[in-house]
PDB file of C-alpha atoms and ligand atoms in Angstrom:
ATOM      1  CA  MET A   1       9.014 -29.032  -1.111  1.00  0.00           C
ATOM      2  CA  GLY A   2      12.649 -28.206  -1.725  1.00  0.00           C
ATOM      3  CA  ARG A   3      16.074 -29.489  -0.933  1.00  0.00           C
ATOM      4  CA  LEU A   4      17.463 -28.720   2.477  1.00  0.00           C
ATOM      5  CA  GLN A   5      20.736 -27.135   1.303  1.00  0.00           C
ATOM      6  CA  LYS A   6      18.848 -24.904  -1.147  1.00  0.00           C
ATOM      7  CA  TYR A   7      16.520 -23.709   1.596  1.00  0.00           C
ATOM      8  CA  LEU A   8      19.432 -22.966   3.947  1.00  0.00           C
ATOM      9  CA  ALA A   9      21.146 -20.969   1.203  1.00  0.00           C
ATOM     10  CA  GLU A  10      17.956 -19.029   0.420  1.00  0.00           C
ATOM     11  CA  CYS A  11      17.684 -18.118   4.093  1.00  0.00           C
ATOM     12  CA  GLY A  12      21.123 -16.540   3.880  1.00  0.00           C
ATOM     13  CA  ILE A  13      23.047 -19.098   5.984  1.00  0.00           C
ATOM     14  CA  ALA A  14      25.807 -19.476   3.368  1.00  0.00           C
ATOM     15  CA  SER A  15      26.320 -20.574  -0.245  1.00  0.00           C
ATOM     16  CA  ARG A  16      24.620 -23.815  -1.271  1.00  0.00           C
ATOM     17  CA  ARG A  17      27.995 -25.564  -1.428  1.00  0.00           C
ATOM     18  CA  LYS A  18      28.894 -24.403   2.085  1.00  0.00           C
ATOM     19  CA  CYS A  19      25.461 -25.424   3.379  1.00  0.00           C
ATOM     20  CA  GLU A  20      26.129 -28.931   2.053  1.00  0.00           C
ATOM     21  CA  ASP A  21      29.276 -28.982   4.178  1.00  0.00           C
ATOM     22  CA  TYR A  22      27.302 -27.870   7.220  1.00  0.00           C
ATOM     23  CA  ILE A  23      24.803 -30.681   6.644  1.00  0.00           C
ATOM     24  CA  LEU A  24      27.629 -33.235   6.339  1.00  0.00           C
ATOM     25  CA  GLN A  25      29.154 -31.835   9.543  1.00  0.00           C
ATOM     26  CA  GLY A  26      25.919 -32.563  11.405  1.00  0.00           C
ATOM     27  CA  ARG A  27      25.131 -28.951  12.162  1.00  0.00           C
ATOM     28  CA  VAL A  28      21.628 -29.022  10.657  1.00  0.00           C
ATOM     29  CA  LYS A  29      18.489 -30.515  12.194  1.00  0.00           C
ATOM     30  CA  VAL A  30      15.087 -31.146  10.655  1.00  0.00           C
ATOM     31  CA  ASN A  31      12.267 -31.493  13.161  1.00  0.00           C
ATOM     32  CA  GLY A  32      14.746 -32.005  15.982  1.00  0.00           C
ATOM     33  CA  ARG A  33      16.852 -34.711  14.261  1.00  0.00           C
ATOM     34  CA  VAL A  34      20.295 -34.207  12.776  1.00  0.00           C
ATOM     35  CA  VAL A  35      20.308 -34.758   9.018  1.00  0.00           C
ATOM     36  CA  ARG A  36      23.640 -35.719   7.473  1.00  0.00           C
ATOM     37  CA  GLU A  37      22.585 -36.721   3.959  1.00  0.00           C
ATOM     38  CA  LEU A  38      22.435 -34.284   1.094  1.00  0.00           C
ATOM     39  CA  GLY A  39      19.325 -33.807  -0.986  1.00  0.00           C
ATOM     40  CA  VAL A  40      16.778 -34.344   1.789  1.00  0.00           C
ATOM     41  CA  LYS A  41      13.465 -32.728   0.805  1.00  0.00           C
ATOM     42  CA  ILE A  42      11.798 -30.396   3.256  1.00  0.00           C
ATOM     43  CA  ASN A  43       8.633 -28.332   3.371  1.00  0.00           C
ATOM     44  CA  PRO A  44       9.469 -24.980   4.961  1.00  0.00           C
ATOM     45  CA  GLU A  45       5.777 -24.426   5.749  1.00  0.00           C
ATOM     46  CA  VAL A  46       5.672 -27.320   8.202  1.00  0.00           C
ATOM     47  CA  ASP A  47       9.208 -28.559   8.899  1.00  0.00           C
ATOM     48  CA  ILE A  48      11.353 -26.941  11.571  1.00  0.00           C
ATOM     49  CA  ILE A  49      14.900 -26.444  10.362  1.00  0.00           C
ATOM     50  CA  GLU A  50      17.739 -25.612  12.745  1.00  0.00           C
ATOM     51  CA  PHE A  51      21.312 -24.599  12.070  1.00  0.00           C
ATOM     52  CA  ASP A  52      23.715 -24.706  15.020  1.00  0.00           C
ATOM     53  CA  GLY A  53      20.696 -24.954  17.300  1.00  0.00           C
ATOM     54  CA  LYS A  54      18.900 -21.886  15.913  1.00  0.00           C
ATOM     55  CA  ILE A  55      15.689 -22.036  13.915  1.00  0.00           C
ATOM     56  CA  VAL A  56      16.192 -20.909  10.325  1.00  0.00           C
ATOM     57  CA  ARG A  57      13.467 -18.829   8.693  1.00  0.00           C
ATOM     58  CA  ARG A  58      13.234 -17.328   5.270  1.00  0.00           C
ATOM     59  CA  GLU A  59      13.283 -13.571   5.560  1.00  0.00           C
ATOM     60  CA  ASN A  60       9.754 -12.445   4.770  1.00  0.00           C
ATOM     61  CA  LYS A  61      10.293 -10.468   1.605  1.00  0.00           C
ATOM     62  CA  LYS A  62       8.797  -7.013   1.831  1.00  0.00           C
ATOM     63  CA  ILE A  63       6.678  -5.967  -1.092  1.00  0.00           C
ATOM     64  CA  TYR A  64       5.573  -2.465  -2.004  1.00  0.00           C
ATOM     65  CA  ILE A  65       3.064  -1.952  -4.783  1.00  0.00           C
ATOM     66  CA  MET A  66       1.453   1.094  -6.320  1.00  0.00           C
ATOM     67  CA  LEU A  67      -1.918   0.561  -7.990  1.00  0.00           C
ATOM     68  CA  ASN A  68      -3.940   2.959 -10.085  1.00  0.00           C
ATOM     69  CA  LYS A  69      -7.271   1.875  -8.697  1.00  0.00           C
ATOM     70  CA  PRO A  70     -10.131   2.087 -11.172  1.00  0.00           C
ATOM     71  CA  THR A  71     -13.608   3.055  -9.965  1.00  0.00           C
ATOM     72  CA  GLY A  72     -15.891   0.098  -9.290  1.00  0.00           C
ATOM     73  CA  TYR A  73     -13.468  -1.762  -7.031  1.00  0.00           C
ATOM     74  CA  ILE A  74     -13.535  -1.854  -3.280  1.00  0.00           C
ATOM     75  CA  THR A  75     -10.416  -1.391  -1.194  1.00  0.00           C
ATOM     76  CA  SER A  76     -10.372  -4.526   0.911  1.00  0.00           C
ATOM     77  CA  ALA A  77      -9.523  -8.169   0.569  1.00  0.00           C
ATOM     78  CA  LYS A  78     -13.141  -9.353   0.488  1.00  0.00           C
ATOM     79  CA  ASP A  79     -16.537  -7.785  -0.098  1.00  0.00           C
ATOM     80  CA  GLN A  80     -19.693  -9.067   1.556  1.00  0.00           C
ATOM     81  CA  PHE A  81     -21.644  -8.223  -1.629  1.00  0.00           C
ATOM     82  CA  GLY A  82     -19.189  -9.991  -3.923  1.00  0.00           C
ATOM     83  CA  ARG A  83     -18.084  -6.808  -5.682  1.00  0.00           C
ATOM     84  CA  PRO A  84     -14.642  -6.771  -7.302  1.00  0.00           C
ATOM     85  CA  THR A  85     -11.842  -5.839  -4.932  1.00  0.00           C
ATOM     86  CA  VAL A  86      -8.439  -4.280  -5.574  1.00  0.00           C
ATOM     87  CA  MET A  87      -6.955  -7.715  -4.846  1.00  0.00           C
ATOM     88  CA  ASP A  88      -8.556  -9.018  -8.035  1.00  0.00           C
ATOM     89  CA  LEU A  89      -6.244  -6.673  -9.944  1.00  0.00           C
ATOM     90  CA  ILE A  90      -2.969  -7.844  -8.371  1.00  0.00           C
ATOM     91  CA  LYS A  91      -2.251 -11.497  -8.887  1.00  0.00           C
ATOM     92  CA  ILE A  92       0.802 -12.289  -6.799  1.00  0.00           C
ATOM     93  CA  LYS A  93       1.383 -15.128  -4.377  1.00  0.00           C
ATOM     94  CA  GLU A  94       2.376 -12.995  -1.400  1.00  0.00           C
ATOM     95  CA  ARG A  95      -0.280 -11.648   0.943  1.00  0.00           C
ATOM     96  CA  ILE A  96      -0.437  -7.892   0.777  1.00  0.00           C
ATOM     97  CA  TYR A  97      -2.963  -5.390   2.012  1.00  0.00           C
ATOM     98  CA  PRO A  98      -3.952  -1.829   1.127  1.00  0.00           C
ATOM     99  CA  VAL A  99      -2.543   1.161   2.980  1.00  0.00           C
ATOM    100  CA  GLY A 100      -5.657   3.161   3.807  1.00  0.00           C
ATOM    101  CA  ARG A 101      -8.524   3.142   1.363  1.00  0.00           C
ATOM    102  CA  LEU A 102     -10.138   4.730  -1.628  1.00  0.00           C
ATOM    103  CA  ASP A 103     -13.922   4.637  -2.027  1.00  0.00           C
ATOM    104  CA  TYR A 104     -15.597   2.289  -4.470  1.00  0.00           C
ATOM    105  CA  ASP A 105     -16.291   5.263  -6.750  1.00  0.00           C
ATOM    106  CA  THR A 106     -12.852   6.911  -6.335  1.00  0.00           C
ATOM    107  CA  SER A 107      -9.920   6.065  -8.571  1.00  0.00           C
ATOM    108  CA  GLY A 108      -6.195   6.669  -8.308  1.00  0.00           C
ATOM    109  CA  LEU A 109      -3.096   6.007  -6.283  1.00  0.00           C
ATOM    110  CA  LEU A 110      -3.322   3.212  -3.745  1.00  0.00           C
ATOM    111  CA  LEU A 111      -0.354   1.605  -2.014  1.00  0.00           C
ATOM    112  CA  LEU A 112      -0.342  -2.044  -0.988  1.00  0.00           C
ATOM    113  CA  THR A 113       2.291  -3.807   1.084  1.00  0.00           C
ATOM    114  CA  ASN A 114       3.036  -6.606   3.527  1.00  0.00           C
ATOM    115  CA  ASP A 115       5.204  -4.226   5.568  1.00  0.00           C
ATOM    116  CA  GLY A 116       2.896  -3.635   8.516  1.00  0.00           C
ATOM    117  CA  GLY A 117       5.300  -1.205  10.196  1.00  0.00           C
ATOM    118  CA  LEU A 118       5.444   1.091   7.215  1.00  0.00           C
ATOM    119  CA  ALA A 119       1.695   0.834   6.589  1.00  0.00           C
ATOM    120  CA  ASN A 120       1.011   2.002  10.151  1.00  0.00           C
ATOM    121  CA  ILE A 121       3.332   4.940   9.752  1.00  0.00           C
ATOM    122  CA  LEU A 122       1.744   6.035   6.504  1.00  0.00           C
ATOM    123  CA  MET A 123      -1.755   5.813   7.947  1.00  0.00           C
ATOM    124  CA  HIS A 124      -1.015   7.494  11.250  1.00  0.00           C
ATOM    125  CA  PRO A 125      -2.438  11.047  11.303  1.00  0.00           C
ATOM    126  CA  ARG A 126       0.632  12.242  13.258  1.00  0.00           C
ATOM    127  CA  HIS A 127       2.705  12.010  10.074  1.00  0.00           C
ATOM    128  CA  GLU A 128       0.330  14.273   8.168  1.00  0.00           C
ATOM    129  CA  ILE A 129       1.341  12.979   4.771  1.00  0.00           C
ATOM    130  CA  VAL A 130      -0.185  15.157   2.082  1.00  0.00           C
ATOM    131  CA  LYS A 131      -2.561  13.408  -0.289  1.00  0.00           C
ATOM    132  CA  THR A 132      -3.340  15.102  -3.564  1.00  0.00           C
ATOM    133  CA  TYR A 133      -6.641  14.653  -5.369  1.00  0.00           C
ATOM    134  CA  ILE A 134      -8.137  15.897  -8.590  1.00  0.00           C
ATOM    135  CA  ALA A 135     -11.885  16.346  -8.391  1.00  0.00           C
ATOM    136  CA  LYS A 136     -14.544  17.435 -10.797  1.00  0.00           C
ATOM    137  CA  ILE A 137     -17.184  19.269  -8.798  1.00  0.00           C
ATOM    138  CA  LYS A 138     -20.597  20.759  -9.479  1.00  0.00           C
ATOM    139  CA  GLY A 139     -20.731  24.538  -9.895  1.00  0.00           C
ATOM    140  CA  ILE A 140     -17.923  27.021  -9.464  1.00  0.00           C
ATOM    141  CA  PRO A 141     -16.943  27.839  -5.875  1.00  0.00           C
ATOM    142  CA  THR A 142     -16.632  31.463  -4.831  1.00  0.00           C
ATOM    143  CA  GLU A 143     -13.475  32.752  -3.176  1.00  0.00           C
ATOM    144  CA  LYS A 144     -15.346  32.696   0.149  1.00  0.00           C
ATOM    145  CA  GLU A 145     -16.256  29.026  -0.276  1.00  0.00           C
ATOM    146  CA  LEU A 146     -12.673  28.172  -1.190  1.00  0.00           C
ATOM    147  CA  GLU A 147     -11.468  29.931   1.961  1.00  0.00           C
ATOM    148  CA  ARG A 148     -13.905  27.913   4.091  1.00  0.00           C
ATOM    149  CA  PHE A 149     -12.550  24.755   2.503  1.00  0.00           C
ATOM    150  CA  ARG A 150      -8.976  25.843   3.237  1.00  0.00           C
ATOM    151  CA  ASN A 151      -9.518  26.944   6.816  1.00  0.00           C
ATOM    152  CA  GLY A 152     -11.453  23.955   8.113  1.00  0.00           C
ATOM    153  CA  LEU A 153     -15.022  22.717   7.852  1.00  0.00           C
ATOM    154  CA  LEU A 154     -17.355  20.819  10.123  1.00  0.00           C
ATOM    155  CA  ILE A 155     -18.091  17.391   8.681  1.00  0.00           C
ATOM    156  CA  ASP A 156     -19.894  14.832  10.862  1.00  0.00           C
ATOM    157  CA  GLY A 157     -19.122  17.015  13.888  1.00  0.00           C
ATOM    158  CA  TYR A 158     -15.399  16.958  13.060  1.00  0.00           C
ATOM    159  CA  LEU A 159     -13.406  20.079  12.192  1.00  0.00           C
ATOM    160  CA  THR A 160     -11.096  19.388   9.263  1.00  0.00           C
ATOM    161  CA  SER A 161      -7.566  20.706   9.461  1.00  0.00           C
ATOM    162  CA  LYS A 162      -6.047  23.118   6.965  1.00  0.00           C
ATOM    163  CA  ALA A 163      -6.407  22.017   3.365  1.00  0.00           C
ATOM    164  CA  GLU A 164      -5.554  23.337  -0.072  1.00  0.00           C
ATOM    165  CA  ILE A 165      -7.851  23.773  -3.031  1.00  0.00           C
ATOM    166  CA  GLU A 166      -7.155  25.381  -6.402  1.00  0.00           C
ATOM    167  CA  ILE A 167      -9.387  25.650  -9.449  1.00  0.00           C
ATOM    168  CA  LEU A 168      -7.618  24.143 -12.472  1.00  0.00           C
ATOM    169  CA  SER A 169     -10.295  24.570 -15.121  1.00  0.00           C
ATOM    170  CA  ILE A 170     -13.914  25.531 -15.585  1.00  0.00           C
ATOM    171  CA  GLU A 171     -16.327  23.924 -18.012  1.00  0.00           C
ATOM    172  CA  ASN A 172     -20.035  24.708 -18.278  1.00  0.00           C
ATOM    173  CA  ARG A 173     -21.336  24.524 -14.729  1.00  0.00           C
ATOM    174  CA  THR A 174     -18.587  22.342 -13.354  1.00  0.00           C
ATOM    175  CA  CYS A 175     -14.946  22.781 -12.539  1.00  0.00           C
ATOM    176  CA  VAL A 176     -11.853  20.695 -11.948  1.00  0.00           C
ATOM    177  CA  VAL A 177      -9.975  21.359  -8.716  1.00  0.00           C
ATOM    178  CA  GLU A 178      -6.767  20.144  -7.147  1.00  0.00           C
ATOM    179  CA  ILE A 179      -7.152  19.347  -3.461  1.00  0.00           C
ATOM    180  CA  LYS A 180      -4.483  18.557  -0.873  1.00  0.00           C
ATOM    181  CA  ILE A 181      -5.402  17.181   2.531  1.00  0.00           C
ATOM    182  CA  HIS A 182      -3.370  15.707   5.376  1.00  0.00           C
ATOM    183  CA  GLU A 183      -6.100  13.566   6.853  1.00  0.00           C
ATOM    184  CA  GLY A 184      -8.011  10.505   5.747  1.00  0.00           C
ATOM    185  CA  LYS A 185     -11.456  10.458   7.312  1.00  0.00           C
ATOM    186  CA  ASN A 186     -14.142   8.416   5.634  1.00  0.00           C
ATOM    187  CA  ARG A 187     -15.165  10.080   2.339  1.00  0.00           C
ATOM    188  CA  GLN A 188     -13.469  13.230   3.522  1.00  0.00           C
ATOM    189  CA  VAL A 189     -12.932  14.964   0.184  1.00  0.00           C
ATOM    190  CA  ARG A 190     -16.494  14.265  -0.902  1.00  0.00           C
ATOM    191  CA  LYS A 191     -17.877  15.557   2.393  1.00  0.00           C
ATOM    192  CA  MET A 192     -15.707  18.688   2.306  1.00  0.00           C
ATOM    193  CA  CYS A 193     -16.820  19.527  -1.236  1.00  0.00           C
ATOM    194  CA  GLU A 194     -20.425  18.857  -0.272  1.00  0.00           C
ATOM    195  CA  ALA A 195     -20.019  21.135   2.761  1.00  0.00           C
ATOM    196  CA  ILE A 196     -19.169  24.114   0.556  1.00  0.00           C
ATOM    197  CA  GLY A 197     -22.104  23.313  -1.734  1.00  0.00           C
ATOM    198  CA  HIS A 198     -20.153  21.728  -4.616  1.00  0.00           C
ATOM    199  CA  PRO A 199     -20.601  17.962  -4.639  1.00  0.00           C
ATOM    200  CA  VAL A 200     -18.029  15.741  -6.289  1.00  0.00           C
ATOM    201  CA  ILE A 201     -18.823  14.307  -9.719  1.00  0.00           C
ATOM    202  CA  PHE A 202     -15.519  12.504 -10.148  1.00  0.00           C
ATOM    203  CA  LEU A 203     -12.600  11.965  -7.774  1.00  0.00           C
ATOM    204  CA  THR A 204      -9.121  10.583  -8.258  1.00  0.00           C
ATOM    205  CA  ARG A 205      -6.020  10.543  -6.056  1.00  0.00           C
ATOM    206  CA  THR A 206      -2.863  11.484  -7.907  1.00  0.00           C
ATOM    207  CA  LYS A 207      -0.240  11.650  -5.151  1.00  0.00           C
ATOM    208  CA  ILE A 208       0.687  10.402  -1.692  1.00  0.00           C
ATOM    209  CA  GLY A 209       3.411  12.685  -0.399  1.00  0.00           C
ATOM    210  CA  GLU A 210       5.914  12.896  -3.261  1.00  0.00           C
ATOM    211  CA  LEU A 211       4.841   9.597  -4.825  1.00  0.00           C
ATOM    212  CA  SER A 212       2.793  10.050  -7.952  1.00  0.00           C
ATOM    213  CA  LEU A 213       1.027   7.740 -10.386  1.00  0.00           C
ATOM    214  CA  GLY A 214       3.279   8.615 -13.289  1.00  0.00           C
ATOM    215  CA  LYS A 215       2.213   6.688 -16.360  1.00  0.00           C
ATOM    216  CA  LEU A 216       0.171   4.009 -14.585  1.00  0.00           C
ATOM    217  CA  LYS A 217      -3.245   3.650 -16.203  1.00  0.00           C
ATOM    218  CA  PRO A 218      -6.361   2.647 -14.230  1.00  0.00           C
ATOM    219  CA  GLY A 219      -6.101  -1.043 -13.371  1.00  0.00           C
ATOM    220  CA  GLU A 220      -2.310  -1.089 -13.790  1.00  0.00           C
ATOM    221  CA  TRP A 221       0.140  -1.610 -10.952  1.00  0.00           C
ATOM    222  CA  LYS A 222       3.887  -1.675 -10.411  1.00  0.00           C
ATOM    223  CA  TYR A 223       6.425  -2.490  -7.727  1.00  0.00           C
ATOM    224  CA  LEU A 224       7.812   0.673  -6.139  1.00  0.00           C
ATOM    225  CA  THR A 225      11.373   1.490  -7.124  1.00  0.00           C
ATOM    226  CA  PRO A 226      14.082   1.353  -4.406  1.00  0.00           C
ATOM    227  CA  LYS A 227      14.093   5.156  -4.466  1.00  0.00           C
ATOM    228  CA  GLU A 228      10.337   5.332  -3.858  1.00  0.00           C
ATOM    229  CA  ILE A 229      10.616   2.823  -0.994  1.00  0.00           C
ATOM    230  CA  GLU A 230      13.447   4.814   0.502  1.00  0.00           C
ATOM    231  CA  TYR A 231      11.308   7.945   0.299  1.00  0.00           C
ATOM    232  CA  LEU A 232       8.412   6.272   2.151  1.00  0.00           C
ATOM    233  CA  LYS A 233      10.772   5.007   4.837  1.00  0.00           C
ATOM    234  CA  SER A 234      12.184   8.506   5.254  1.00  0.00           C
ATOM    235  CA  LEU A 235       8.729   9.643   6.416  1.00  0.00           C
ATOM    236  CA  ARG A 236       9.126   7.694   9.677  1.00  0.00           C
TER     237      ARG A 236
HETATM  238  N1  LIG B 301     -11.787  11.257   0.090  1.00  0.00           N
HETATM  239  C1  LIG B 301     -12.925  10.731  -0.382  1.00  0.00           C
HETATM  240  O1  LIG B 301     -13.998  11.324  -0.273  1.00  0.00           O
HETATM  241  N2  LIG B 301     -12.879   9.534  -0.985  1.00  0.00           N
HETATM  242  C2  LIG B 301     -11.742   8.847  -1.151  1.00  0.00           C
HETATM  243  O2  LIG B 301     -11.753   7.756  -1.706  1.00  0.00           O
HETATM  244  C3  LIG B 301     -10.556   9.402  -0.658  1.00  0.00           C
HETATM  245  C4  LIG B 301     -10.603  10.612  -0.035  1.00  0.00           C
END
């Protein structure tokens, strides 16, 4: 519940003082009836407020969040097995949802928003936004295997498009690689590594396009900066 003039001001009609004038002038209706007193309490969830005959709504504030998803969390609002979800990590009152998904056992950069338009753009394959991953894989791929990875592989009867893979370091019988793909099929990186005979031991996403995790630690999240939001919108 809140006062009518405060609500009108929050919706961008005018200053609170000016909104009081409008109420006194009889230009505001609550549930179809003109209200001329100041200080009337309303509930914006249920009451219909009109100004000069037009319904007044609070602009739905758009929220853009970057999470460093830890392993052991699922990317959805609810899990049928009661496992922790990424929503358990972000306690805010607005409803937001993840843009795409990371597997339960994958960590790293996940975006969440209530901006459905932008989410659709980011997820649409047409936009081919590059996603960067760091993976620890079993064994050390040969140059031939790396070329197969880069040129396209058959996974689940689907031919992957061009991808990048570079070896960053080698330790014992494993190595760490940087992978860049433009697509987002289910468990794609894992399946591609498997297809060249080097299954993933550990997988994390470090970048979506030019956005990177920066200093965010697993489990931490932040609101995107205006510059980061502007960048995402420029991908339209
Ligand atoms: N590829 C995968 O295999 N898993 C992810 O979580 C993301 C990309």
